[in-house]
Amino acid sequence: MPNINQPSYEVPLPTVKIASFNLLNYLEPPMAYYDFQNIYTIEQWHKKQAWITRFLTKNQPDIIGFQEVFSSESLQTLLESAGVSLLCRC
């Protein structure tokens, strides 16, 4: 049991949330990159965008590594609308 008469010198450690996010052929319709038989419909694209936004809003990662992004401008627009600031885009 902690002694309430003694000051605590413990410093809380900051937490950092890291996410690795494979967006599985993130390419705005009607474009295709390597899977020409499975191009997203507009409805599928909007669902994918909403799902990504929900994930980011719920989890609020500090660092995100995206994979399979072929529409980088579209992703950047989505991130900005979700309130995610970009420090680096490689």
mmCIF file of N, CA and C in Angstrom:
data_model
loop_
_atom_site.group_PDB
_atom_site.id
_atom_site.type_symbol
_atom_site.label_atom_id
_atom_site.label_comp_id
_atom_site.label_asym_id
_atom_site.label_seq_id
_atom_site.Cartn_x
_atom_site.Cartn_y
_atom_site.Cartn_z
ATOM 1 N N MET A 1 0.848 -1.175 0.000
ATOM 2 C CA MET A 1 0.000 0.000 0.000
ATOM 3 C C MET A 1 0.898 1.245 0.000
ATOM 4 N N PRO A 2 0.623 2.196 -0.915
ATOM 5 C CA PRO A 2 1.471 3.383 -0.980
ATOM 6 C C PRO A 2 1.295 4.263 0.253
ATOM 7 N N ASN A 3 2.382 4.903 0.609
ATOM 8 C CA ASN A 3 2.374 5.820 1.738
ATOM 9 C C ASN A 3 1.875 7.175 1.240
ATOM 10 N N ILE A 4 0.717 7.608 1.730
ATOM 11 C CA ILE A 4 0.130 8.856 1.234
ATOM 12 C C ILE A 4 0.850 10.089 1.767
ATOM 13 N N ASN A 5 1.732 9.897 2.756
ATOM 14 C CA ASN A 5 2.494 11.018 3.299
ATOM 15 C C ASN A 5 3.781 11.262 2.522
ATOM 16 N N GLN A 6 4.173 10.322 1.693
ATOM 17 C CA GLN A 6 5.388 10.450 0.894
ATOM 18 C C GLN A 6 5.001 10.909 -0.517
ATOM 19 N N PRO A 7 5.687 11.907 -1.057
ATOM 20 C CA PRO A 7 5.387 12.317 -2.433
ATOM 21 C C PRO A 7 5.837 11.231 -3.412
ATOM 22 N N SER A 8 5.108 11.112 -4.492
ATOM 23 C CA SER A 8 5.447 10.140 -5.524
ATOM 24 C C SER A 8 6.341 10.810 -6.564
ATOM 25 N N TYR A 9 7.434 10.142 -6.873
ATOM 26 C CA TYR A 9 8.362 10.676 -7.875
ATOM 27 C C TYR A 9 8.273 9.890 -9.176
ATOM 28 N N GLU A 10 7.262 9.065 -9.278
ATOM 29 C CA GLU A 10 7.080 8.302 -10.503
ATOM 30 C C GLU A 10 6.584 9.223 -11.603
ATOM 31 N N VAL A 11 7.189 9.085 -12.742
ATOM 32 C CA VAL A 11 6.792 9.876 -13.903
ATOM 33 C C VAL A 11 6.057 8.938 -14.854
ATOM 34 N N PRO A 12 4.829 9.281 -15.215
ATOM 35 C CA PRO A 12 4.115 8.401 -16.135
ATOM 36 C C PRO A 12 4.809 8.371 -17.495
ATOM 37 N N LEU A 13 4.929 7.183 -18.036
ATOM 38 C CA LEU A 13 5.560 7.019 -19.344
ATOM 39 C C LEU A 13 4.547 7.299 -20.445
ATOM 40 N N PRO A 14 4.966 8.003 -21.480
ATOM 41 C CA PRO A 14 4.051 8.240 -22.597
ATOM 42 C C PRO A 14 3.838 6.945 -23.381
ATOM 43 N N THR A 15 2.722 6.854 -24.024
ATOM 44 C CA THR A 15 2.462 5.695 -24.872
ATOM 45 C C THR A 15 2.467 6.144 -26.328
ATOM 46 N N VAL A 16 2.876 5.241 -27.174
ATOM 47 C CA VAL A 16 2.891 5.481 -28.614
ATOM 48 C C VAL A 16 2.147 4.328 -29.265
ATOM 49 N N LYS A 17 1.132 4.654 -30.059
ATOM 50 C CA LYS A 17 0.373 3.641 -30.784
ATOM 51 C C LYS A 17 0.909 3.552 -32.210
ATOM 52 N N ILE A 18 1.264 2.338 -32.615
ATOM 53 C CA ILE A 18 1.800 2.100 -33.947
ATOM 54 C C ILE A 18 0.865 1.147 -34.689
ATOM 55 N N ALA A 19 0.538 1.497 -35.928
ATOM 56 C CA ALA A 19 -0.342 0.656 -36.738
ATOM 57 C C ALA A 19 0.331 0.338 -38.062
ATOM 58 N N SER A 20 0.266 -0.907 -38.456
ATOM 59 C CA SER A 20 0.662 -1.336 -39.791
ATOM 60 C C SER A 20 -0.636 -1.665 -40.518
ATOM 61 N N PHE A 21 -0.897 -0.993 -41.614
ATOM 62 C CA PHE A 21 -2.213 -1.026 -42.223
ATOM 63 C C PHE A 21 -2.101 -1.405 -43.703
ATOM 64 N N ASN A 22 -2.420 -2.660 -44.037
ATOM 65 C CA ASN A 22 -2.439 -3.099 -45.431
ATOM 66 C C ASN A 22 -3.817 -2.779 -46.003
ATOM 67 N N LEU A 23 -3.871 -1.856 -46.957
ATOM 68 C CA LEU A 23 -5.145 -1.404 -47.510
ATOM 69 C C LEU A 23 -5.614 -2.242 -48.695
ATOM 70 N N LEU A 24 -4.912 -3.300 -49.003
ATOM 71 C CA LEU A 24 -5.320 -4.278 -50.023
ATOM 72 C C LEU A 24 -5.768 -3.621 -51.329
ATOM 73 N N ASN A 25 -4.787 -3.320 -52.159
ATOM 74 C CA ASN A 25 -5.061 -2.769 -53.484
ATOM 75 C C ASN A 25 -5.866 -1.469 -53.405
ATOM 76 N N TYR A 26 -5.356 -0.515 -52.630
ATOM 77 C CA TYR A 26 -6.038 0.767 -52.445
ATOM 78 C C TYR A 26 -5.863 1.593 -53.711
ATOM 79 N N LEU A 27 -6.838 1.465 -54.583
ATOM 80 C CA LEU A 27 -6.803 2.152 -55.872
ATOM 81 C C LEU A 27 -8.212 2.590 -56.234
ATOM 82 N N GLU A 28 -8.365 3.885 -56.391
ATOM 83 C CA GLU A 28 -9.682 4.471 -56.645
ATOM 84 C C GLU A 28 -10.259 3.957 -57.961
ATOM 85 N N PRO A 29 -11.546 3.577 -57.967
ATOM 86 C CA PRO A 29 -12.162 3.094 -59.206
ATOM 87 C C PRO A 29 -12.280 4.227 -60.225
ATOM 88 N N PRO A 30 -12.235 3.907 -61.480
ATOM 89 C CA PRO A 30 -12.283 2.579 -62.102
ATOM 90 C C PRO A 30 -10.907 2.003 -62.425
ATOM 91 N N MET A 31 -9.885 2.442 -61.709
ATOM 92 C CA MET A 31 -8.529 2.010 -61.995
ATOM 93 C C MET A 31 -8.269 0.603 -61.441
ATOM 94 N N ALA A 32 -7.219 -0.029 -61.979
ATOM 95 C CA ALA A 32 -6.778 -1.341 -61.498
ATOM 96 C C ALA A 32 -5.261 -1.363 -61.576
ATOM 97 N N TYR A 33 -4.636 -2.083 -60.661
ATOM 98 C CA TYR A 33 -3.179 -2.174 -60.661
ATOM 99 C C TYR A 33 -2.712 -3.568 -61.026
ATOM 100 N N TYR A 34 -3.077 -4.557 -60.251
ATOM 101 C CA TYR A 34 -2.658 -5.923 -60.575
ATOM 102 C C TYR A 34 -3.814 -6.906 -60.565
ATOM 103 N N ASP A 35 -4.964 -6.525 -60.061
ATOM 104 C CA ASP A 35 -6.110 -7.431 -60.023
ATOM 105 C C ASP A 35 -7.216 -6.839 -60.890
ATOM 106 N N PHE A 36 -7.117 -7.067 -62.184
ATOM 107 C CA PHE A 36 -8.012 -6.428 -63.145
ATOM 108 C C PHE A 36 -9.420 -7.003 -63.130
ATOM 109 N N GLN A 37 -9.608 -8.144 -62.503
ATOM 110 C CA GLN A 37 -10.922 -8.766 -62.428
ATOM 111 C C GLN A 37 -11.733 -8.268 -61.233
ATOM 112 N N ASN A 38 -11.083 -7.615 -60.273
ATOM 113 C CA ASN A 38 -11.758 -7.185 -59.049
ATOM 114 C C ASN A 38 -11.583 -5.690 -58.803
ATOM 115 N N ILE A 39 -12.074 -4.893 -59.713
ATOM 116 C CA ILE A 39 -12.018 -3.441 -59.561
ATOM 117 C C ILE A 39 -13.147 -3.029 -58.624
ATOM 118 N N TYR A 40 -12.834 -2.120 -57.677
ATOM 119 C CA TYR A 40 -13.854 -1.664 -56.739
ATOM 120 C C TYR A 40 -14.977 -0.933 -57.458
ATOM 121 N N THR A 41 -16.218 -1.198 -57.030
ATOM 122 C CA THR A 41 -17.338 -0.368 -57.459
ATOM 123 C C THR A 41 -17.298 0.903 -56.615
ATOM 124 N N ILE A 42 -18.066 1.898 -57.016
ATOM 125 C CA ILE A 42 -18.133 3.134 -56.239
ATOM 126 C C ILE A 42 -18.634 2.831 -54.826
ATOM 127 N N GLU A 43 -19.638 1.969 -54.710
ATOM 128 C CA GLU A 43 -20.180 1.609 -53.396
ATOM 129 C C GLU A 43 -19.123 0.920 -52.533
ATOM 130 N N GLN A 44 -18.369 -0.019 -53.114
ATOM 131 C CA GLN A 44 -17.301 -0.708 -52.369
ATOM 132 C C GLN A 44 -16.219 0.281 -51.937
ATOM 133 N N TRP A 45 -15.887 1.208 -52.821
ATOM 134 C CA TRP A 45 -14.865 2.208 -52.516
ATOM 135 C C TRP A 45 -15.294 3.073 -51.333
ATOM 136 N N HIS A 46 -16.549 3.519 -51.329
ATOM 137 C CA HIS A 46 -17.050 4.336 -50.217
ATOM 138 C C HIS A 46 -17.072 3.544 -48.907
ATOM 139 N N LYS A 47 -17.409 2.268 -48.981
ATOM 140 C CA LYS A 47 -17.388 1.419 -47.785
ATOM 141 C C LYS A 47 -15.958 1.275 -47.266
ATOM 142 N N LYS A 48 -15.013 1.094 -48.192
ATOM 143 C CA LYS A 48 -13.603 0.962 -47.796
ATOM 144 C C LYS A 48 -13.121 2.259 -47.143
ATOM 145 N N GLN A 49 -13.472 3.397 -47.730
ATOM 146 C CA GLN A 49 -13.086 4.692 -47.179
ATOM 147 C C GLN A 49 -13.669 4.872 -45.767
ATOM 148 N N ALA A 50 -14.936 4.519 -45.594
ATOM 149 C CA ALA A 50 -15.593 4.655 -44.290
ATOM 150 C C ALA A 50 -14.947 3.731 -43.263
ATOM 151 N N TRP A 51 -14.594 2.522 -43.677
ATOM 152 C CA TRP A 51 -13.951 1.565 -42.775
ATOM 153 C C TRP A 51 -12.589 2.085 -42.308
ATOM 154 N N ILE A 52 -11.817 2.631 -43.214
ATOM 155 C CA ILE A 52 -10.504 3.190 -42.862
ATOM 156 C C ILE A 52 -10.679 4.349 -41.887
ATOM 157 N N THR A 53 -11.631 5.232 -42.173
ATOM 158 C CA THR A 53 -11.889 6.376 -41.300
ATOM 159 C C THR A 53 -12.307 5.918 -39.901
ATOM 160 N N ARG A 54 -13.187 4.911 -39.818
ATOM 161 C CA ARG A 54 -13.602 4.389 -38.507
ATOM 162 C C ARG A 54 -12.417 3.823 -37.743
ATOM 163 N N PHE A 55 -11.553 3.081 -38.430
ATOM 164 C CA PHE A 55 -10.373 2.509 -37.782
ATOM 165 C C PHE A 55 -9.485 3.609 -37.208
ATOM 166 N N LEU A 56 -9.209 4.621 -38.010
ATOM 167 C CA LEU A 56 -8.334 5.708 -37.571
ATOM 168 C C LEU A 56 -8.946 6.495 -36.425
ATOM 169 N N THR A 57 -10.236 6.754 -36.497
ATOM 170 C CA THR A 57 -10.924 7.504 -35.451
ATOM 171 C C THR A 57 -10.947 6.717 -34.145
ATOM 172 N N LYS A 58 -11.215 5.436 -34.230
ATOM 173 C CA LYS A 58 -11.303 4.599 -33.029
ATOM 174 C C LYS A 58 -9.938 4.379 -32.385
ATOM 175 N N ASN A 59 -8.932 4.073 -33.178
ATOM 176 C CA ASN A 59 -7.630 3.666 -32.644
ATOM 177 C C ASN A 59 -6.640 4.807 -32.470
ATOM 178 N N GLN A 60 -6.777 5.859 -33.232
ATOM 179 C CA GLN A 60 -5.923 7.045 -33.166
ATOM 180 C C GLN A 60 -4.432 6.702 -33.044
ATOM 181 N N PRO A 61 -3.891 5.985 -34.038
ATOM 182 C CA PRO A 61 -2.459 5.652 -33.976
ATOM 183 C C PRO A 61 -1.591 6.894 -34.141
ATOM 184 N N ASP A 62 -0.425 6.867 -33.480
ATOM 185 C CA ASP A 62 0.537 7.962 -33.599
ATOM 186 C C ASP A 62 1.408 7.796 -34.843
ATOM 187 N N ILE A 63 1.697 6.549 -35.168
ATOM 188 C CA ILE A 63 2.526 6.221 -36.330
ATOM 189 C C ILE A 63 1.773 5.169 -37.135
ATOM 190 N N ILE A 64 1.667 5.402 -38.455
ATOM 191 C CA ILE A 64 0.955 4.460 -39.315
ATOM 192 C C ILE A 64 1.839 4.115 -40.507
ATOM 193 N N GLY A 65 1.985 2.830 -40.763
ATOM 194 C CA GLY A 65 2.652 2.356 -41.974
ATOM 195 C C GLY A 65 1.607 1.764 -42.900
ATOM 196 N N PHE A 66 1.395 2.387 -44.045
ATOM 197 C CA PHE A 66 0.400 1.891 -45.005
ATOM 198 C C PHE A 66 1.082 1.029 -46.061
ATOM 199 N N GLN A 67 0.361 0.006 -46.505
ATOM 200 C CA GLN A 67 0.853 -0.886 -47.557
ATOM 201 C C GLN A 67 -0.208 -0.987 -48.650
ATOM 202 N N GLU A 68 0.241 -1.282 -49.855
ATOM 203 C CA GLU A 68 -0.613 -1.465 -51.035
ATOM 204 C C GLU A 68 -1.452 -0.222 -51.339
ATOM 205 N N VAL A 69 -0.820 0.937 -51.293
ATOM 206 C CA VAL A 69 -1.495 2.194 -51.608
ATOM 207 C C VAL A 69 -1.090 2.614 -53.019
ATOM 208 N N PHE A 70 -2.059 2.642 -53.907
ATOM 209 C CA PHE A 70 -1.800 3.033 -55.290
ATOM 210 C C PHE A 70 -2.498 4.341 -55.655
ATOM 211 N N SER A 71 -3.374 4.826 -54.779
ATOM 212 C CA SER A 71 -4.021 6.133 -54.949
ATOM 213 C C SER A 71 -3.616 6.996 -53.759
ATOM 214 N N SER A 72 -2.369 7.445 -53.776
ATOM 215 C CA SER A 72 -1.837 8.162 -52.610
ATOM 216 C C SER A 72 -2.544 9.500 -52.383
ATOM 217 N N GLU A 73 -2.952 10.188 -53.456
ATOM 218 C CA GLU A 73 -3.650 11.457 -53.281
ATOM 219 C C GLU A 73 -4.994 11.245 -52.587
ATOM 220 N N SER A 74 -5.681 10.179 -52.969
ATOM 221 C CA SER A 74 -6.966 9.865 -52.351
ATOM 222 C C SER A 74 -6.790 9.534 -50.870
ATOM 223 N N LEU A 75 -5.742 8.789 -50.549
ATOM 224 C CA LEU A 75 -5.471 8.453 -49.150
ATOM 225 C C LEU A 75 -5.124 9.709 -48.357
ATOM 226 N N GLN A 76 -4.345 10.591 -48.939
ATOM 227 C CA GLN A 76 -3.981 11.818 -48.248
ATOM 228 C C GLN A 76 -5.229 12.661 -47.954
ATOM 229 N N THR A 77 -6.137 12.753 -48.896
ATOM 230 C CA THR A 77 -7.391 13.480 -48.698
ATOM 231 C C THR A 77 -8.208 12.844 -47.579
ATOM 232 N N LEU A 78 -8.278 11.515 -47.577
ATOM 233 C CA LEU A 78 -9.010 10.796 -46.533
ATOM 234 C C LEU A 78 -8.398 11.058 -45.159
ATOM 235 N N LEU A 79 -7.069 10.996 -45.075
ATOM 236 C CA LEU A 79 -6.394 11.217 -43.804
ATOM 237 C C LEU A 79 -6.627 12.634 -43.290
ATOM 238 N N GLU A 80 -6.563 13.602 -44.173
ATOM 239 C CA GLU A 80 -6.807 14.988 -43.776
ATOM 240 C C GLU A 80 -8.234 15.167 -43.264
ATOM 241 N N SER A 81 -9.198 14.539 -43.938
ATOM 242 C CA SER A 81 -10.598 14.670 -43.503
ATOM 243 C C SER A 81 -10.838 13.950 -42.175
ATOM 244 N N ALA A 82 -10.004 12.938 -41.869
ATOM 245 C CA ALA A 82 -10.114 12.214 -40.601
ATOM 246 C C ALA A 82 -9.309 12.893 -39.489
ATOM 247 N N GLY A 83 -8.634 13.992 -39.821
ATOM 248 C CA GLY A 83 -7.863 14.723 -38.820
ATOM 249 C C GLY A 83 -6.492 14.142 -38.539
ATOM 250 N N VAL A 84 -5.980 13.338 -39.465
ATOM 251 C CA VAL A 84 -4.649 12.742 -39.301
ATOM 252 C C VAL A 84 -3.638 13.639 -40.000
ATOM 253 N N SER A 85 -2.652 14.102 -39.261
ATOM 254 C CA SER A 85 -1.632 14.951 -39.875
ATOM 255 C C SER A 85 -0.456 14.097 -40.335
ATOM 256 N N LEU A 86 0.024 14.417 -41.501
ATOM 257 C CA LEU A 86 1.135 13.670 -42.093
ATOM 258 C C LEU A 86 2.440 14.413 -41.890
ATOM 259 N N LEU A 87 3.412 13.724 -41.331
ATOM 260 C CA LEU A 87 4.734 14.317 -41.199
ATOM 261 C C LEU A 87 5.662 13.823 -42.294
ATOM 262 N N CYS A 88 5.404 12.630 -42.776
ATOM 263 C CA CYS A 88 6.260 12.046 -43.804
ATOM 264 C C CYS A 88 5.410 11.202 -44.728
ATOM 265 N N ARG A 89 5.683 11.313 -46.007
ATOM 266 C CA ARG A 89 5.030 10.449 -46.987
ATOM 267 C C ARG A 89 6.100 9.921 -47.894
ATOM 268 N N CYS A 90 6.320 8.636 -47.827
ATOM 269 C CA CYS A 90 7.410 8.035 -48.607
ATOM 270 C C CYS A 90 6.874 7.189 -49.726
#
